[in-house]
Short mmCIF file of C-alpha atoms in Angstrom, two decimals:
data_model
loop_
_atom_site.label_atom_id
_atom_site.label_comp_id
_atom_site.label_asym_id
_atom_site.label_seq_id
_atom_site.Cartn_x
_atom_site.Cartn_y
_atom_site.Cartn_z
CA UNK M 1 0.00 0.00 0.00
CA UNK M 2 1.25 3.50 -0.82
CA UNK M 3 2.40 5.74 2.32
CA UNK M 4 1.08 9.14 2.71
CA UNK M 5 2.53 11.73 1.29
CA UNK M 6 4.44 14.03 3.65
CA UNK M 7 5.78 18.00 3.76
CA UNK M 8 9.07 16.72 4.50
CA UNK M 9 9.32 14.50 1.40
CA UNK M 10 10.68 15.11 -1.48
CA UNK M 11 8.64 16.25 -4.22
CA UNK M 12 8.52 16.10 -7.98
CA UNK M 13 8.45 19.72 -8.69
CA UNK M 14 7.76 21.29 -12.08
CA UNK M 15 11.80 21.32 -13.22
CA UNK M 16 11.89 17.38 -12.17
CA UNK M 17 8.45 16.57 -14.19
CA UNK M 18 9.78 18.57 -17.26
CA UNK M 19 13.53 16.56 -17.13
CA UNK M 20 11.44 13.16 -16.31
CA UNK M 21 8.92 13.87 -19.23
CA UNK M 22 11.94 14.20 -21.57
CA UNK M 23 13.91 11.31 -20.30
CA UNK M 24 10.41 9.06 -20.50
CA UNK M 25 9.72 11.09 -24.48
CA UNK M 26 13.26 9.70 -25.35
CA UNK M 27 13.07 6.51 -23.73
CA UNK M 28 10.11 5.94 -25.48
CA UNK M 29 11.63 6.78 -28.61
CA UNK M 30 14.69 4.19 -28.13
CA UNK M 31 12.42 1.13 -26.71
CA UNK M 32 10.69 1.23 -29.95
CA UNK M 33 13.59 1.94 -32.21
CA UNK M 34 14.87 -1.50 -30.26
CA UNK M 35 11.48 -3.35 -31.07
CA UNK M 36 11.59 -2.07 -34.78
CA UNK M 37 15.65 -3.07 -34.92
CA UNK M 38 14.61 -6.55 -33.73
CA UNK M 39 11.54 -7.32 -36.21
CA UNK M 40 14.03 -6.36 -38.79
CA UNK M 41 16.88 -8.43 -37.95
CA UNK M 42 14.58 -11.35 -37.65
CA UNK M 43 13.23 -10.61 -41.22
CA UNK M 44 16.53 -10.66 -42.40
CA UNK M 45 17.56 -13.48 -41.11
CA UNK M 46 14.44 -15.25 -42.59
CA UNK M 47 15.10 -13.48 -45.84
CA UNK M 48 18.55 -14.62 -46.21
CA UNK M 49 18.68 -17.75 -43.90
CA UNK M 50 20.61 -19.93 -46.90
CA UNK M 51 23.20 -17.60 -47.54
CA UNK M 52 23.62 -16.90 -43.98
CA UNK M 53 23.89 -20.66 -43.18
CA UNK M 54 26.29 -21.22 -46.35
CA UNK M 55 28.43 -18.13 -44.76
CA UNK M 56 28.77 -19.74 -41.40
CA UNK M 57 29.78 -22.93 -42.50
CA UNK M 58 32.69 -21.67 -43.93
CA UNK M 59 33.83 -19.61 -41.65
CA UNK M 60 33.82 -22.30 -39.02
CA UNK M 61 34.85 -25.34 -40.73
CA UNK M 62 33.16 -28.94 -39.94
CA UNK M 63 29.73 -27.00 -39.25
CA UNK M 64 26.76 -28.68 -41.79
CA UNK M 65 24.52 -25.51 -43.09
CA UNK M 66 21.65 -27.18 -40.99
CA UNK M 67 23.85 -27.13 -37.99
CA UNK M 68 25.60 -23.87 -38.45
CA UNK M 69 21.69 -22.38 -38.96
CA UNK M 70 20.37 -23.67 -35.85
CA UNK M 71 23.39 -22.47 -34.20
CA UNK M 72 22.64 -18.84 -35.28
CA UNK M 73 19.00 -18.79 -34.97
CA UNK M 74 19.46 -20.25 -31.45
CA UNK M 75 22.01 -16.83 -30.56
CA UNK M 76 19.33 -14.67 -32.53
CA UNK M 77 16.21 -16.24 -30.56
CA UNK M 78 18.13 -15.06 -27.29
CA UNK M 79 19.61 -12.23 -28.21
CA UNK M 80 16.24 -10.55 -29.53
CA UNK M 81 14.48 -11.87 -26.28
CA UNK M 82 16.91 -10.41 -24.22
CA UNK M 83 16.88 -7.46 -26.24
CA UNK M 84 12.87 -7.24 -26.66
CA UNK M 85 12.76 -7.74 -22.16
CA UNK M 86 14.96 -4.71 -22.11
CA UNK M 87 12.99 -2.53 -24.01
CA UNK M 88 10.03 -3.68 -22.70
CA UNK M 89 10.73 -2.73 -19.52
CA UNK M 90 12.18 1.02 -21.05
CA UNK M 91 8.89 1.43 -22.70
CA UNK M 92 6.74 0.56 -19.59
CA UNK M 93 8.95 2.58 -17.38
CA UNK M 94 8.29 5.76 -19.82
CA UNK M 95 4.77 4.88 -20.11
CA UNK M 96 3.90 4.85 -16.76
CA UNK M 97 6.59 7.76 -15.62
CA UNK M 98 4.39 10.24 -17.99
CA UNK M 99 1.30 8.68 -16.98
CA UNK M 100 1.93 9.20 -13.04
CA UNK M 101 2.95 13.04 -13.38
CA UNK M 102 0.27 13.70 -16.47
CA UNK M 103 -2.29 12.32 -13.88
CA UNK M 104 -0.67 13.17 -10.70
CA UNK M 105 -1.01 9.38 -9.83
CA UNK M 106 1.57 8.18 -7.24
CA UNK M 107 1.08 4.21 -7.47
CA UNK M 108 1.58 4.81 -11.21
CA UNK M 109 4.07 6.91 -11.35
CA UNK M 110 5.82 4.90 -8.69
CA UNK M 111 5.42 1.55 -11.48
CA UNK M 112 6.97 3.38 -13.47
CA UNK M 113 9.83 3.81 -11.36
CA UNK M 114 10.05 0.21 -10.41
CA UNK M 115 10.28 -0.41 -14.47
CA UNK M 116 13.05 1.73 -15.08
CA UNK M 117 14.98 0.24 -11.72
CA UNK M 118 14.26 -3.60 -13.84
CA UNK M 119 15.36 -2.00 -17.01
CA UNK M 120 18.95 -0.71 -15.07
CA UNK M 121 18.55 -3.98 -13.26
CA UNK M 122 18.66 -5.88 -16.27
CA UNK M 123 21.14 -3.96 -18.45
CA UNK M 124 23.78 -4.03 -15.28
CA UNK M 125 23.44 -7.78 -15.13
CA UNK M 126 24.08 -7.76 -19.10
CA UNK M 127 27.06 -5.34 -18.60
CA UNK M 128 28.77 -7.46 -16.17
CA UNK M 129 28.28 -10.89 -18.16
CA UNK M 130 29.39 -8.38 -20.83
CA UNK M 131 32.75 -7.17 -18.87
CA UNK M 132 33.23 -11.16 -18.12
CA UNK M 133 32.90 -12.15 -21.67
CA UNK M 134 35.01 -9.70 -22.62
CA UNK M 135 37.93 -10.64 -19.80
CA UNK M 136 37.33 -14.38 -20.68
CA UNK M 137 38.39 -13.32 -24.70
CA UNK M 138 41.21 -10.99 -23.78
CA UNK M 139 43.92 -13.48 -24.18
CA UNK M 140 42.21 -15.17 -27.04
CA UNK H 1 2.63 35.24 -10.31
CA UNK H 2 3.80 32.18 -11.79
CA UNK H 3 5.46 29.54 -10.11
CA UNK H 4 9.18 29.33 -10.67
CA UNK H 5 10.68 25.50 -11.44
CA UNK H 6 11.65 24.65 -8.41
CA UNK H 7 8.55 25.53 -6.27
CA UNK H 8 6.35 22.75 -5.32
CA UNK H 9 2.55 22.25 -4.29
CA UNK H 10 0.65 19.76 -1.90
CA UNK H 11 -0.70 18.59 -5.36
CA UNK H 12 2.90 17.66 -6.66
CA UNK H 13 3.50 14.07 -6.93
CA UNK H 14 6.03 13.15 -3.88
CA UNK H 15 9.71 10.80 -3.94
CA UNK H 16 7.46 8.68 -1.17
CA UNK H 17 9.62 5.56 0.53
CA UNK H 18 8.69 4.01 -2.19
CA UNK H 19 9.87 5.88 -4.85
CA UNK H 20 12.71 6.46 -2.97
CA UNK H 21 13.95 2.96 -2.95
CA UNK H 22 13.31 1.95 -6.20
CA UNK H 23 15.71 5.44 -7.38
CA UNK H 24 18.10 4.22 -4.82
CA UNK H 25 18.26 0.75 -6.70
CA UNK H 26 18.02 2.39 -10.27
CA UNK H 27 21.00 4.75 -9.18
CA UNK H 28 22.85 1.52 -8.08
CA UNK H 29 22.76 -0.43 -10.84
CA UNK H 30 23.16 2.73 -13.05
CA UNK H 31 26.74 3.08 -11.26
CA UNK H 32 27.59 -0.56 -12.02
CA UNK H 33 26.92 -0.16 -15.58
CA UNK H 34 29.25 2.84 -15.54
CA UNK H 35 32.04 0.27 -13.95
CA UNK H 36 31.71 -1.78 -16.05
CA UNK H 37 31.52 0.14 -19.08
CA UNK H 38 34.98 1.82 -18.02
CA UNK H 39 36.19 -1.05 -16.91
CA UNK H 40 35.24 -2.62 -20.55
CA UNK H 41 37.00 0.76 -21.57
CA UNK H 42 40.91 0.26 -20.51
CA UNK H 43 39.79 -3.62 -21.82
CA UNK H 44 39.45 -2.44 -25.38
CA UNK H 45 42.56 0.12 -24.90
CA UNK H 46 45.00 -2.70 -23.92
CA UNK H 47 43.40 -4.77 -27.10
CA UNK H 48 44.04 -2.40 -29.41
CA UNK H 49 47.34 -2.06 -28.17
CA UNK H 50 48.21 -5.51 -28.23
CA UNK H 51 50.30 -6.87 -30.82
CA UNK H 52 48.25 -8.01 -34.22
CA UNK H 53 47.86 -12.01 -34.58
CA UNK H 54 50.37 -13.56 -37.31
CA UNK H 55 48.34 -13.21 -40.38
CA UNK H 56 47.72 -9.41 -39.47
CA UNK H 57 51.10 -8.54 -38.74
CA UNK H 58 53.92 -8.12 -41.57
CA UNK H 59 55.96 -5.70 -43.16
CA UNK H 60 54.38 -2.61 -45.38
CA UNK H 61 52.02 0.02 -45.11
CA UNK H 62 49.00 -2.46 -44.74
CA UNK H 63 49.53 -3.43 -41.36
CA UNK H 64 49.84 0.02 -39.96
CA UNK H 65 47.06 1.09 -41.84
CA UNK H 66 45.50 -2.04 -39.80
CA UNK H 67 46.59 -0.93 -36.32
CA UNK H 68 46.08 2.81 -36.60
CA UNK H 69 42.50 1.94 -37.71
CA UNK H 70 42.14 -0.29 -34.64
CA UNK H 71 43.35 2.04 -32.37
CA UNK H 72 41.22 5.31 -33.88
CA UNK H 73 38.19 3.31 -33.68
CA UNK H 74 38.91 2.34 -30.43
CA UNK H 75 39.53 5.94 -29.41
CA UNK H 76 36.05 6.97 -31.07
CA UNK H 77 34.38 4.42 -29.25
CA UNK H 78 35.82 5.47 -25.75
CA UNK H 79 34.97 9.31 -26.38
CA UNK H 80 31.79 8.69 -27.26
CA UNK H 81 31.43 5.77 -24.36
CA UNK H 82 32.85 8.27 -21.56
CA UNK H 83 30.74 10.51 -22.41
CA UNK H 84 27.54 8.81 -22.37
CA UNK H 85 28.45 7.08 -18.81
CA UNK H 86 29.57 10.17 -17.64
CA UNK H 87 25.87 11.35 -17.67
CA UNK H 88 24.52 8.19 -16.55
CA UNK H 89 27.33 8.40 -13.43
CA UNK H 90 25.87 12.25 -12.80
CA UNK H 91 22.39 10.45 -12.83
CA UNK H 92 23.87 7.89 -10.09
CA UNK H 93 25.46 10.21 -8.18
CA UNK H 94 22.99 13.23 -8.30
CA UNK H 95 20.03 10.79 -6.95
CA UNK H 96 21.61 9.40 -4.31
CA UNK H 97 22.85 12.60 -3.34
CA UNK H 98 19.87 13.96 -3.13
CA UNK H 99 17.58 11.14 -1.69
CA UNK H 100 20.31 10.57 1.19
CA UNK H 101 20.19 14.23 1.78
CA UNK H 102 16.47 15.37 0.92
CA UNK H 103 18.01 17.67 -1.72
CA UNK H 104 15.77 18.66 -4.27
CA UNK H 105 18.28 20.60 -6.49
CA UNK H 106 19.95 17.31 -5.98
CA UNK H 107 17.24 15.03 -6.95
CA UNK H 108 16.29 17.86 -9.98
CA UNK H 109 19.70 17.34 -11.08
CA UNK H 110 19.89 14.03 -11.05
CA UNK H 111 16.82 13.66 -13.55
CA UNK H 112 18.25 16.04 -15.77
CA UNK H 113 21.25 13.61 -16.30
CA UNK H 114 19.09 11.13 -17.00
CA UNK H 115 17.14 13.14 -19.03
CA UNK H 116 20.65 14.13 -21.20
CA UNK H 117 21.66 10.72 -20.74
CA UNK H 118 18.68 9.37 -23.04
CA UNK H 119 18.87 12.28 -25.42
CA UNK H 120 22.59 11.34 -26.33
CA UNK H 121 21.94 7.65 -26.62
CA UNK H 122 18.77 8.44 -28.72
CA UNK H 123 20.89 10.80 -31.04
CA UNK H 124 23.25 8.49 -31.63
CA UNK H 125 21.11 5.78 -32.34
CA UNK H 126 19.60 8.19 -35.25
CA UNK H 127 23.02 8.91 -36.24
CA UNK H 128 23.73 4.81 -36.70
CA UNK H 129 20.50 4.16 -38.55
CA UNK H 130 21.10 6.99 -40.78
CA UNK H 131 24.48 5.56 -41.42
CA UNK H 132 23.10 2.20 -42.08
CA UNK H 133 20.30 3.45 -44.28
CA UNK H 134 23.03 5.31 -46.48
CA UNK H 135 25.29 2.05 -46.40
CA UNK H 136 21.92 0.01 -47.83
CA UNK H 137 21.66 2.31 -50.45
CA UNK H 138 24.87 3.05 -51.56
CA UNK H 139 25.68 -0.98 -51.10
CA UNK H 140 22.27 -1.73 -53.61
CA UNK H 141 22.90 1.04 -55.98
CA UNK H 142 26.63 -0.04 -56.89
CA UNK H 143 24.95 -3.60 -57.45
CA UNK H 144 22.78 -2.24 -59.39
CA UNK H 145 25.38 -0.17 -61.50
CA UNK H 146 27.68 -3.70 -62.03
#
């Protein structure tokens, strides 16, 4: 249940709704460039699966065009769920953020807030498998 | 008279405990991702610096064509990195500054990182389609011309 609100709290004045407004507008903006990015890559993928197949089977030799396929629509599949999670949780965030100060509505615009802390949440996690990934390579 | 930016009303939505905790956590994991992403940064330096694997490396003006390519691009993509997290770091800071200390210039500041933060990434994701776009069509219209 949400608390009262109190004199001594602090508030979201008119400068922090105008900079939060902005940040959602934009936020908005990127989640569904992400979305759009995503659709694409998977049409392309569709589009061009034999040549991408015949591509990765000879770059990594011993790799059938079946296998190599599966292999890259497997990392695609997880990649654009990871990357569709992300943005879903940027879009709700922004949603909600506007939402709460249009209508003034705390438990909404507190939602929101709980979005964007799963969508930094989420994109730290991916940063430090990122950083690991990246250490595990550097003497490849 | 009108109310300047900063002034705030019993109407105004409030940072409750709430709201408070889930910034605190946002402004958390916003500073890990700014670790990590300079961390990442002095990775990618001491790559490019690295010496070139065998079939790179060789005599001639190829291979330091090679290297000095590796290393600008791995300049460009620190600039532009640092200064995305830098805004993202204010953001971290800023917010926890001002929750911890019930500063509202704080807090205000804090948001307006965030707000710059999103505007910058949002730019340059315009700027990266509108390369692509003008990759796709310069890539289909020399096919087309051989």
């Amino acid at each position: 249940m949400e608390e009262n609100q109190s004199f001594l709290d602090l508030q979201v004045d008119q400068a922090s709704s105008k900079n939060l407004l902005e940040a959602a507008r934009w936020a908005r903006f990127l989640s569904i460039i992400g979305f759009v990015c995503m659709g694409l890559l998977l049409i392309f993928f569709i589009a061009f699966q034999n040549q991408i197949a015949n591509a990765f089977a000879q770059f990594i030799p011993g790799v059938s065009n079946s296998a190599g396929f599966g292999i890259l629509l497997a990392a695609l599949v997880i990649t654009a769920a990871l990357v569709v999670l992300l943005m879903f949780f940027l879009i709700r965030a922004a949603t909600l953020i506007r939402r709460g100060i249009e209508t003034k509505n705390q438990e909404v615009f507190n939602n929101g807030l709980a979005s964007l802390k799963a969508y930094f949440t989420m994109y730290g996690i991916l940063s430090i498998l990122g950083l690991i990934t990246t250490l595990l390579n550097l003497n490849r | 008279m009108e109310p300047t930016a900063n002034e705030s009303s019993i109407f105004d939505l409030s940072i409750n405990e709430t709201a408070k905790d889930h910034l605190r956590k946002t402004a958390n994991w916003a500073m890990i991702i700014v670790i990590c992403a300079v961390v990442g940064y002095v990775f990618t330096i001491v790559k490019a610096l690295q010496p070139r694997s065998v079939f790179q490396e060789g005599e001639g003006f190829g291979s330091s064509i090679t290297e000095a390519g590796n290393i600008t691009g791995a300049i460009i993509e620190i600039v532009i990195g640092l200064v995305i997290n830098y805004f993202l770091f204010q953001f971290a800071n800023l917010t926890r500054k001002g929750i911890n200390g019930m500063s509202q210039p704080d807090l205000n500041a804090g948001f307006n990182n965030l707000k710059v933060y999103f505007i910058i990434v949002g730019v340059l994701v315009i700027l990266f389609l509108v390369i692509v776009v003008l990759a796709v069509i310069g890539f289909s219209a020399s096919g087309t011309r051989y």
